Amino acid sequence: MDISLENKDALNAVVKVDIAKEDYSEKVDGVLNNYRKTANIPGFRKGMVPKGMIKKQYGQAVLVDEVNRLLQDSLNNYIAEQKLDILGNPLPVQQDNFDWNAENYSFEFELGLAPEFELSLDNKEPITHYIVTADEEMIDNQVKMIQKQYGKIVSQNEVKEGYTIEGVFHNEEEGIEHNTSFNIDEVDGKTNAKQILGAKTGEQVTVKTNKLFKDDETLASKLGIDAEKAEDLKVELTLTINEINENIPAELNQELFDKYFGEGEITSEKEMREKIAKDSEQTFAQQGDQQLLNDITEHLIGSVDFELPSEFLVKWLQTQGEQKMTEEEAREEFENSKKGLKYQLIEGKIIKANDLEVSQEDLKSMAIDRIKAQMAQFGQANLPDDQLEDIAMRVLSNQDEARKMAEQAMSQKLLDFYKEKMNLKEEKVTYKEFIDKVYK
């Protein structure tokens, strides 16, 4: 067997594999002999079928299988031995006059080569790392939400600010007859709110769809109609009020603290607010870190300029998946994924150059931390270490789960590496400021 490489340019190459009869004949004969021992053919005892008959019946198929197996193994070994950094998979070059009846065969494969490039992490302009803090307004809202969640509902007879109404919206011409529930504070227009405020249980009031709720989606939901119909709907509605309820917030006392945070965990409103702030900022820290990783990714992609073997990758994409892509679809897919592919190459270079790796211990530790967090939500915060480890190993025995966790662990290692090596500046912001800066 002979394997050779011809570089077409810096990003494309062709591998030629020449296979001679002596490379495969022994394997083919061995398979055919096994077929002979087990073949059941009428008129012949088992194991006594003439070899020529077996060869005539199965020879071509066995030859093709063994040559393809030898070809694939040899190609993979050659790529590994030569340390060829390829993108996608080798693509066989079509041969119109290929003859399986010949004794010697020649195959060619196109390769897309990963580009070589230099990468620097020395960014002169600092990248912002947002440290998101919990402001008093956010904490106030969270406290009110907890009080409402554990409060009590008291039936009332007259609609007042903050009350919840259960009733039926009706308009015969538009075919609207829908049971609904809404808080009076959700009503958007002053005129509509004025009509409903002061109304009593069992009464009917007339309102207009215009400015009834803040948006068309909410209007559609409350009236039980399609969002498209709600867009241009300008009619009067009859609201029959069946029930009026007041949500009385729970008092900030030890009973509420124990219900929400666990018995004895919190003993005062001050501790409650501190706990809310701490938990919120831990969640915000994850969002801040993710944004930092996104910004660093964009910076790194923009800091290097290299080409990809685009024509090869378009052809390769056409071979992927159960439904084959057209050339036009493959080009669109390539353009959409080009930035992600570039970052994969950058990321791979950083990982290799700095010996970053995820160990089994890293995965086990990550799995245990997640299990602890999940168990704490159900009030089981003190599972024994041996139980935690047993559950973690069962989680990691799922290959898909282990792969996802390994990717997440490597992202965290990369983020820690970037924080240490790159020029960053911290900026403290409230959550609202963070959303405004990042998403607007």
Short mmCIF file of C-alpha atoms in Angstrom, two decimals:
data_model
loop_
_atom_site.label_atom_id
_atom_site.label_comp_id
_atom_site.label_asym_id
_atom_site.label_seq_id
_atom_site.Cartn_x
_atom_site.Cartn_y
_atom_site.Cartn_z
CA MET A 1 0.00 0.00 0.00
CA ASP A 2 1.21 3.48 -0.80
CA ILE A 3 -0.20 6.76 0.59
CA SER A 4 0.90 10.19 -0.61
CA LEU A 5 -0.17 13.79 0.01
CA GLU A 6 -0.32 16.59 -2.54
CA ASN A 7 -0.90 20.12 -1.22
CA LYS A 8 -3.01 22.13 -3.67
CA ASP A 9 -2.56 25.30 -1.59
CA ALA A 10 -2.32 26.25 2.10
CA LEU A 11 -5.91 25.16 2.77
CA ASN A 12 -6.54 22.27 0.39
CA ALA A 13 -4.82 18.95 -0.22
CA VAL A 14 -5.43 15.60 -1.91
CA VAL A 15 -4.47 12.25 -0.37
CA LYS A 16 -3.87 9.39 -2.80
CA VAL A 17 -4.17 5.81 -1.52
CA ASP A 18 -2.89 2.96 -3.74
CA ILE A 19 -4.00 -0.53 -2.67
CA ALA A 20 -2.43 -3.65 -4.22
CA LYS A 21 -3.87 -7.19 -4.29
CA GLU A 22 -1.50 -8.41 -1.58
CA ASP A 23 -2.87 -5.76 0.79
CA TYR A 24 -6.37 -7.26 0.91
CA SER A 25 -6.35 -10.79 -0.60
CA GLU A 26 -5.59 -12.64 2.65
CA LYS A 27 -8.44 -10.88 4.47
CA VAL A 28 -10.88 -11.57 1.62
CA ASP A 29 -9.90 -15.27 1.50
CA GLY A 30 -10.37 -15.56 5.26
CA VAL A 31 -13.88 -14.12 5.14
CA LEU A 32 -14.86 -16.35 2.20
CA ASN A 33 -13.54 -19.45 4.01
CA ASN A 34 -15.69 -18.57 7.02
CA TYR A 35 -18.69 -18.17 4.69
CA ARG A 36 -17.95 -21.62 3.26
CA LYS A 37 -18.00 -23.20 6.73
CA THR A 38 -21.38 -21.73 7.62
CA ALA A 39 -23.20 -21.44 4.26
CA ASN A 40 -26.47 -23.37 3.82
CA ILE A 41 -26.90 -24.04 0.10
CA PRO A 42 -29.32 -26.73 -1.15
CA GLY A 43 -27.56 -29.80 -2.50
CA PHE A 44 -24.42 -29.39 -0.38
CA ARG A 45 -23.58 -30.45 3.14
CA LYS A 46 -22.69 -27.65 5.55
CA GLY A 47 -19.00 -26.78 5.11
CA MET A 48 -18.72 -28.68 1.81
CA VAL A 49 -19.86 -25.97 -0.60
CA PRO A 50 -17.25 -25.51 -3.38
CA LYS A 51 -15.04 -22.48 -2.80
CA GLY A 52 -15.62 -21.31 -6.37
CA MET A 53 -19.38 -21.17 -5.77
CA ILE A 54 -18.89 -19.13 -2.56
CA LYS A 55 -16.54 -16.78 -4.35
CA LYS A 56 -18.94 -16.33 -7.25
CA GLN A 57 -21.85 -15.60 -4.90
CA TYR A 58 -20.14 -13.47 -2.24
CA GLY A 59 -16.71 -12.56 -3.59
CA GLN A 60 -17.50 -9.11 -4.99
CA ALA A 61 -19.35 -7.93 -1.85
CA VAL A 62 -16.63 -9.22 0.48
CA LEU A 63 -13.93 -7.60 -1.67
CA VAL A 64 -15.68 -4.21 -1.58
CA ASP A 65 -16.19 -4.42 2.21
CA GLU A 66 -12.60 -5.38 2.97
CA VAL A 67 -11.04 -2.82 0.62
CA ASN A 68 -13.24 -0.04 2.04
CA ARG A 69 -12.40 -1.08 5.60
CA LEU A 70 -8.68 -1.14 4.79
CA LEU A 71 -8.98 2.19 2.98
CA GLN A 72 -10.74 3.93 5.89
CA ASP A 73 -8.33 2.59 8.53
CA SER A 74 -5.28 3.48 6.46
CA LEU A 75 -6.56 7.00 5.73
CA ASN A 76 -7.38 7.71 9.40
CA ASN A 77 -4.00 6.36 10.55
CA TYR A 78 -2.16 8.44 7.96
CA ILE A 79 -3.93 11.65 9.00
CA ALA A 80 -3.10 10.93 12.66
CA GLU A 81 0.54 9.98 11.99
CA GLN A 82 1.16 13.01 9.78
CA LYS A 83 -0.64 15.24 12.34
CA LEU A 84 -2.77 16.78 9.65
CA ASP A 85 -5.16 19.36 11.13
CA ILE A 86 -8.22 18.91 8.93
CA LEU A 87 -11.69 20.48 8.88
CA GLY A 88 -14.73 18.29 8.30
CA ASN A 89 -14.02 14.81 6.90
CA PRO A 90 -12.08 13.63 3.84
CA LEU A 91 -14.21 13.71 0.67
CA PRO A 92 -13.71 10.93 -1.90
CA VAL A 93 -12.93 12.10 -5.44
CA GLN A 94 -15.41 10.59 -7.90
CA GLN A 95 -13.94 8.12 -10.43
CA ASP A 96 -16.20 7.56 -13.42
CA ASN A 97 -14.35 4.49 -14.76
CA PHE A 98 -13.60 2.72 -11.48
CA ASP A 99 -13.40 -1.08 -11.94
CA TRP A 100 -13.78 -3.46 -8.98
CA ASN A 101 -12.72 -6.33 -11.25
CA ALA A 102 -9.18 -4.96 -11.32
CA GLU A 103 -6.63 -6.29 -8.81
CA ASN A 104 -5.04 -2.99 -7.82
CA TYR A 105 -6.98 0.14 -6.84
CA SER A 106 -6.26 3.83 -6.50
CA PHE A 107 -8.36 6.25 -4.45
CA GLU A 108 -8.16 9.99 -3.90
CA PHE A 109 -9.62 12.13 -1.11
CA GLU A 110 -9.93 15.89 -0.83
CA LEU A 111 -8.89 17.41 2.49
CA GLY A 112 -9.75 20.82 3.93
CA LEU A 113 -6.82 22.00 6.06
CA ALA A 114 -7.10 24.20 9.12
CA PRO A 115 -5.37 27.57 8.54
CA GLU A 116 -2.25 28.58 10.40
CA PHE A 117 -2.43 31.90 12.24
CA GLU A 118 -0.85 33.88 15.05
CA LEU A 119 -2.95 34.86 18.06
CA SER A 120 -2.27 37.44 20.76
CA LEU A 121 -4.19 37.87 24.00
CA ASP A 122 -2.56 41.23 24.63
CA ASN A 123 -5.56 43.51 24.09
CA LYS A 124 -4.65 47.18 24.54
CA GLU A 125 -8.26 48.33 24.83
CA PRO A 126 -9.71 46.75 28.00
CA ILE A 127 -12.82 44.59 27.73
CA THR A 128 -15.56 45.41 30.22
CA HIS A 129 -16.51 42.83 32.83
CA TYR A 130 -19.89 43.83 34.23
CA ILE A 131 -20.37 43.20 37.96
CA VAL A 132 -24.13 43.25 38.37
CA THR A 133 -25.40 44.38 41.75
CA ALA A 134 -28.85 44.13 43.36
CA ASP A 135 -30.24 47.63 43.92
CA GLU A 136 -32.87 48.56 46.50
CA GLU A 137 -35.70 48.73 43.96
CA MET A 138 -35.01 45.18 42.78
CA ILE A 139 -34.82 43.89 46.36
CA ASP A 140 -38.07 45.72 47.23
CA ASN A 141 -39.82 44.07 44.27
CA GLN A 142 -38.53 40.64 45.28
CA VAL A 143 -39.73 41.13 48.86
CA LYS A 144 -43.18 42.15 47.59
CA MET A 145 -43.28 39.13 45.28
CA ILE A 146 -42.53 36.79 48.20
CA GLN A 147 -45.16 38.48 50.35
CA LYS A 148 -47.72 38.12 47.57
CA GLN A 149 -46.76 34.50 46.90
CA TYR A 150 -47.38 33.56 50.54
CA GLY A 151 -50.23 36.01 51.12
CA LYS A 152 -53.92 35.21 51.32
CA ILE A 153 -56.77 35.88 48.91
CA VAL A 154 -59.82 37.62 50.36
CA SER A 155 -63.08 37.87 48.45
CA GLN A 156 -64.35 41.46 48.03
CA ASN A 157 -67.54 43.00 46.67
CA GLU A 158 -66.19 46.14 44.96
CA VAL A 159 -63.27 46.63 42.55
CA LYS A 160 -60.41 48.72 43.96
CA GLU A 161 -56.79 49.34 42.97
CA GLY A 162 -54.72 46.15 43.10
CA TYR A 163 -57.73 43.80 43.09
CA THR A 164 -58.08 40.80 40.78
CA ILE A 165 -61.24 40.37 38.71
CA GLU A 166 -62.66 37.12 37.36
CA GLY A 167 -65.36 37.52 34.77
CA VAL A 168 -66.54 37.14 31.18
CA PHE A 169 -65.78 39.41 28.21
CA HIS A 170 -68.59 39.41 25.65
CA ASN A 171 -69.17 40.82 22.16
CA GLU A 172 -71.74 38.99 20.05
CA GLU A 173 -70.74 40.46 16.65
CA GLU A 174 -67.10 39.40 17.06
CA GLY A 175 -68.02 36.05 18.58
CA ILE A 176 -66.24 36.84 21.85
CA GLU A 177 -67.41 35.01 24.97
CA HIS A 178 -64.43 34.32 27.19
CA ASN A 179 -63.90 33.62 30.88
CA THR A 180 -60.83 35.49 32.08
CA SER A 181 -58.93 36.78 35.07
CA PHE A 182 -56.89 39.99 35.35
CA ASN A 183 -55.65 42.51 37.88
CA ILE A 184 -57.17 45.98 37.63
CA ASP A 185 -53.62 47.36 37.49
CA GLU A 186 -53.18 45.56 34.12
CA VAL A 187 -55.81 47.78 32.50
CA ASP A 188 -53.93 50.24 30.32
CA GLY A 189 -56.33 53.11 29.55
CA LYS A 190 -57.67 55.50 32.20
CA THR A 191 -61.17 55.48 30.68
CA ASN A 192 -61.42 51.69 30.83
CA ALA A 193 -59.98 51.59 34.36
CA LYS A 194 -62.52 54.21 35.48
CA GLN A 195 -65.37 52.06 34.14
CA ILE A 196 -64.22 49.00 36.10
CA LEU A 197 -63.11 50.65 39.37
CA GLY A 198 -66.03 50.71 41.84
CA ALA A 199 -67.97 48.01 39.99
CA LYS A 200 -69.48 45.28 42.17
CA THR A 201 -69.74 41.52 41.94
CA GLY A 202 -72.50 40.50 39.50
CA GLU A 203 -72.49 43.84 37.65
CA GLN A 204 -71.82 44.42 33.96
CA VAL A 205 -69.62 47.23 32.68
CA THR A 206 -68.81 48.39 29.15
CA VAL A 207 -65.18 48.83 28.09
CA LYS A 208 -63.38 49.37 24.78
CA THR A 209 -60.69 47.11 23.32
CA ASN A 210 -58.59 50.19 22.54
CA LYS A 211 -56.08 50.58 25.40
CA LEU A 212 -57.73 47.85 27.41
CA PHE A 213 -54.40 46.07 28.00
CA LYS A 214 -50.78 47.01 27.39
CA ASP A 215 -50.33 45.06 24.14
CA ASP A 216 -52.16 43.00 21.51
CA GLU A 217 -50.79 39.69 22.86
CA THR A 218 -52.31 40.33 26.29
CA LEU A 219 -55.60 41.49 24.76
CA ALA A 220 -55.77 38.32 22.62
CA SER A 221 -55.10 36.14 25.67
CA LYS A 222 -57.73 37.84 27.84
CA LEU A 223 -60.38 37.74 25.09
CA GLY A 224 -59.55 34.24 23.83
CA ILE A 225 -58.91 35.37 20.24
CA ASP A 226 -56.00 35.19 17.77
CA ALA A 227 -53.23 37.77 18.16
CA GLU A 228 -53.73 38.76 14.50
CA LYS A 229 -57.40 39.58 15.15
CA ALA A 230 -56.49 41.56 18.27
CA GLU A 231 -54.20 43.90 16.28
CA ASP A 232 -56.99 45.86 14.57
CA LEU A 233 -59.85 45.14 16.97
CA LYS A 234 -61.70 48.31 17.99
CA VAL A 235 -65.04 47.37 19.56
CA GLU A 236 -66.95 47.69 22.79
CA LEU A 237 -67.06 44.76 25.19
CA THR A 238 -69.36 43.82 28.01
CA LEU A 239 -67.52 42.63 31.12
CA THR A 240 -69.62 40.59 33.55
CA ILE A 241 -67.86 40.60 36.93
CA ASN A 242 -68.24 37.23 38.65
CA GLU A 243 -65.65 37.50 41.38
CA ILE A 244 -63.43 40.16 42.98
CA ASN A 245 -60.41 39.19 45.05
CA GLU A 246 -57.82 41.05 47.08
CA ASN A 247 -54.38 39.54 47.57
CA ILE A 248 -53.29 40.51 51.07
CA PRO A 249 -49.48 40.23 51.33
CA ALA A 250 -48.02 38.00 54.05
CA GLU A 251 -46.46 39.80 56.99
CA LEU A 252 -42.68 39.94 57.22
CA ASN A 253 -42.36 37.65 60.20
CA GLN A 254 -40.60 34.44 61.21
CA GLU A 255 -43.38 32.29 59.79
CA LEU A 256 -42.80 33.76 56.30
CA PHE A 257 -39.00 33.58 56.64
CA ASP A 258 -39.19 29.88 57.54
CA LYS A 259 -41.60 29.06 54.72
CA TYR A 260 -39.51 30.69 52.02
CA PHE A 261 -35.91 30.24 53.18
CA GLY A 262 -36.11 27.20 55.43
CA GLU A 263 -36.56 26.97 59.17
CA GLY A 264 -34.22 29.21 61.12
CA GLU A 265 -32.20 30.32 58.06
CA ILE A 266 -33.41 33.94 58.25
CA THR A 267 -34.57 35.75 61.40
CA SER A 268 -35.17 39.36 60.31
CA GLU A 269 -36.18 41.54 57.39
CA LYS A 270 -32.60 42.84 57.21
CA GLU A 271 -31.24 39.28 56.83
CA MET A 272 -33.95 38.57 54.27
CA ARG A 273 -32.92 41.53 52.12
CA GLU A 274 -29.22 40.59 52.44
CA LYS A 275 -30.01 37.00 51.40
CA ILE A 276 -32.05 38.17 48.39
CA ALA A 277 -29.20 40.48 47.35
CA LYS A 278 -26.58 37.72 47.72
CA ASP A 279 -28.60 35.10 45.80
CA SER A 280 -29.48 37.59 43.07
CA GLU A 281 -25.88 38.69 42.64
CA GLN A 282 -24.75 35.07 42.33
CA THR A 283 -27.21 34.65 39.45
CA PHE A 284 -26.17 38.00 37.99
CA ALA A 285 -22.52 36.93 38.20
CA GLN A 286 -23.25 34.04 35.82
CA GLN A 287 -24.90 36.45 33.38
CA GLY A 288 -22.01 38.90 33.70
CA ASP A 289 -19.50 36.12 33.07
CA GLN A 290 -21.44 34.88 30.03
CA GLN A 291 -21.49 38.38 28.59
CA LEU A 292 -17.76 38.71 29.24
CA LEU A 293 -17.15 35.43 27.40
CA ASN A 294 -19.31 36.67 24.49
CA ASP A 295 -17.38 39.96 24.32
CA ILE A 296 -13.99 38.21 24.48
CA THR A 297 -15.12 35.81 21.75
CA GLU A 298 -16.08 38.73 19.49
CA HIS A 299 -12.76 40.43 20.25
CA LEU A 300 -10.69 37.33 19.44
CA ILE A 301 -12.56 36.66 16.19
CA GLY A 302 -11.96 40.28 15.15
CA SER A 303 -8.30 40.25 16.20
CA VAL A 304 -7.14 37.61 13.68
CA ASP A 305 -7.64 37.38 9.95
CA PHE A 306 -7.46 34.02 8.24
CA GLU A 307 -9.22 32.24 5.41
CA LEU A 308 -11.04 28.92 5.52
CA PRO A 309 -11.21 26.23 2.79
CA SER A 310 -14.66 27.53 1.90
CA GLU A 311 -15.27 25.55 -1.30
CA PHE A 312 -14.28 22.31 0.40
CA LEU A 313 -16.49 23.03 3.41
CA VAL A 314 -19.47 23.85 1.19
CA LYS A 315 -19.04 20.47 -0.56
CA TRP A 316 -18.60 18.73 2.79
CA LEU A 317 -21.77 20.30 4.21
CA GLN A 318 -23.70 18.87 1.25
CA THR A 319 -22.80 15.36 2.43
CA GLN A 320 -23.99 15.83 6.03
CA GLY A 321 -27.33 14.88 7.55
CA GLU A 322 -30.13 12.64 6.37
CA GLN A 323 -31.51 15.28 4.00
CA LYS A 324 -28.80 16.37 1.58
CA MET A 325 -28.36 20.11 1.05
CA THR A 326 -28.29 21.83 -2.29
CA GLU A 327 -25.16 23.85 -3.08
CA GLU A 328 -27.08 27.07 -2.38
CA GLU A 329 -28.29 25.77 1.02
CA ALA A 330 -24.78 24.61 1.90
CA ARG A 331 -23.29 28.02 1.04
CA GLU A 332 -25.87 29.73 3.24
CA GLU A 333 -25.15 27.31 6.07
CA PHE A 334 -21.41 27.90 5.70
CA GLU A 335 -21.83 31.68 5.86
CA ASN A 336 -24.00 31.35 8.97
CA SER A 337 -21.53 29.08 10.74
CA LYS A 338 -18.26 30.70 9.56
CA LYS A 339 -17.85 32.90 12.65
CA GLY A 340 -18.47 29.95 14.99
CA LEU A 341 -15.98 27.81 13.10
CA LYS A 342 -13.35 30.54 13.32
CA TYR A 343 -13.80 30.75 17.08
CA GLN A 344 -13.52 26.95 17.39
CA LEU A 345 -10.11 27.18 15.71
CA ILE A 346 -9.06 30.09 17.96
CA GLU A 347 -10.33 28.29 21.05
CA GLY A 348 -8.54 25.07 20.04
CA LYS A 349 -5.28 26.97 19.61
CA ILE A 350 -5.59 28.56 23.07
CA ILE A 351 -6.45 25.22 24.72
CA LYS A 352 -3.51 23.45 23.07
CA ALA A 353 -0.97 26.24 23.64
CA ASN A 354 -1.83 26.52 27.35
CA ASP A 355 -2.45 22.84 28.16
CA LEU A 356 -6.02 23.45 29.30
CA GLU A 357 -7.87 20.23 29.98
CA VAL A 358 -10.93 18.93 31.81
CA SER A 359 -10.22 15.99 34.09
CA GLN A 360 -12.62 13.35 35.36
CA GLU A 361 -12.30 14.97 38.79
CA ASP A 362 -13.38 18.31 37.30
CA LEU A 363 -16.50 16.67 35.86
CA LYS A 364 -17.29 14.85 39.09
CA SER A 365 -16.91 18.05 41.09
CA MET A 366 -19.20 19.95 38.68
CA ALA A 367 -21.82 17.19 38.80
CA ILE A 368 -21.76 17.11 42.62
CA ASP A 369 -22.17 20.91 42.85
CA ARG A 370 -25.22 20.74 40.55
CA ILE A 371 -26.75 17.88 42.49
CA LYS A 372 -26.27 19.79 45.76
CA ALA A 373 -28.02 22.83 44.28
CA GLN A 374 -30.92 20.73 42.98
CA MET A 375 -31.33 18.86 46.27
CA ALA A 376 -31.28 22.13 48.23
CA GLN A 377 -34.34 23.27 46.26
CA PHE A 378 -36.22 20.29 47.72
CA GLY A 379 -34.95 20.84 51.25
CA GLN A 380 -32.29 18.10 51.09
CA ALA A 381 -29.17 20.14 51.64
CA ASN A 382 -27.08 17.63 53.62
CA LEU A 383 -26.75 14.46 51.56
CA PRO A 384 -23.76 12.28 52.57
CA ASP A 385 -20.66 12.56 50.36
CA ASP A 386 -20.85 8.92 49.23
CA GLN A 387 -24.44 9.41 48.03
CA LEU A 388 -23.53 12.58 46.18
CA GLU A 389 -20.61 10.83 44.47
CA ASP A 390 -22.77 7.85 43.53
CA ILE A 391 -25.42 10.10 41.93
CA ALA A 392 -22.70 12.11 40.14
CA MET A 393 -21.14 8.99 38.62
CA ARG A 394 -24.56 7.83 37.40
CA VAL A 395 -25.12 11.22 35.76
CA LEU A 396 -21.70 11.06 34.08
CA SER A 397 -22.35 7.53 32.79
CA ASN A 398 -24.72 9.18 30.29
CA GLN A 399 -22.36 10.06 27.42
CA ASP A 400 -24.44 12.97 26.14
CA GLU A 401 -24.68 14.48 29.62
CA ALA A 402 -20.97 13.97 30.23
CA ARG A 403 -20.10 15.62 26.89
CA LYS A 404 -22.29 18.67 27.62
CA MET A 405 -20.75 18.98 31.08
CA ALA A 406 -17.22 18.69 29.65
CA GLU A 407 -17.97 21.52 27.19
CA GLN A 408 -19.30 23.69 30.01
CA ALA A 409 -16.30 22.88 32.21
CA MET A 410 -13.91 23.84 29.41
CA SER A 411 -15.80 27.11 28.86
CA GLN A 412 -15.30 27.88 32.55
CA LYS A 413 -11.58 27.06 32.33
CA LEU A 414 -11.26 29.34 29.31
CA LEU A 415 -13.12 32.13 31.11
CA ASP A 416 -10.84 31.81 34.16
CA PHE A 417 -7.83 31.86 31.82
CA TYR A 418 -9.07 34.99 30.05
CA LYS A 419 -9.70 36.74 33.37
CA GLU A 420 -6.11 36.05 34.35
CA LYS A 421 -4.37 36.83 31.06
CA MET A 422 -6.39 39.53 29.32
CA ASN A 423 -6.81 43.26 29.93
CA LEU A 424 -10.22 43.64 31.58
CA LYS A 425 -11.93 46.42 33.47
CA GLU A 426 -14.70 45.87 36.01
CA GLU A 427 -17.80 48.04 35.93
CA LYS A 428 -20.45 47.79 38.63
CA VAL A 429 -23.99 48.19 37.30
CA THR A 430 -27.53 47.49 38.41
CA TYR A 431 -29.41 44.75 36.59
CA LYS A 432 -31.47 47.34 34.68
CA GLU A 433 -28.26 49.14 33.61
CA PHE A 434 -26.77 45.80 32.58
CA ILE A 435 -29.77 44.99 30.38
CA ASP A 436 -29.67 48.47 28.84
CA LYS A 437 -25.95 48.24 28.04
CA VAL A 438 -25.93 44.68 26.74
CA TYR A 439 -29.24 44.31 24.91
CA LYS A 440 -29.91 47.86 23.73
#
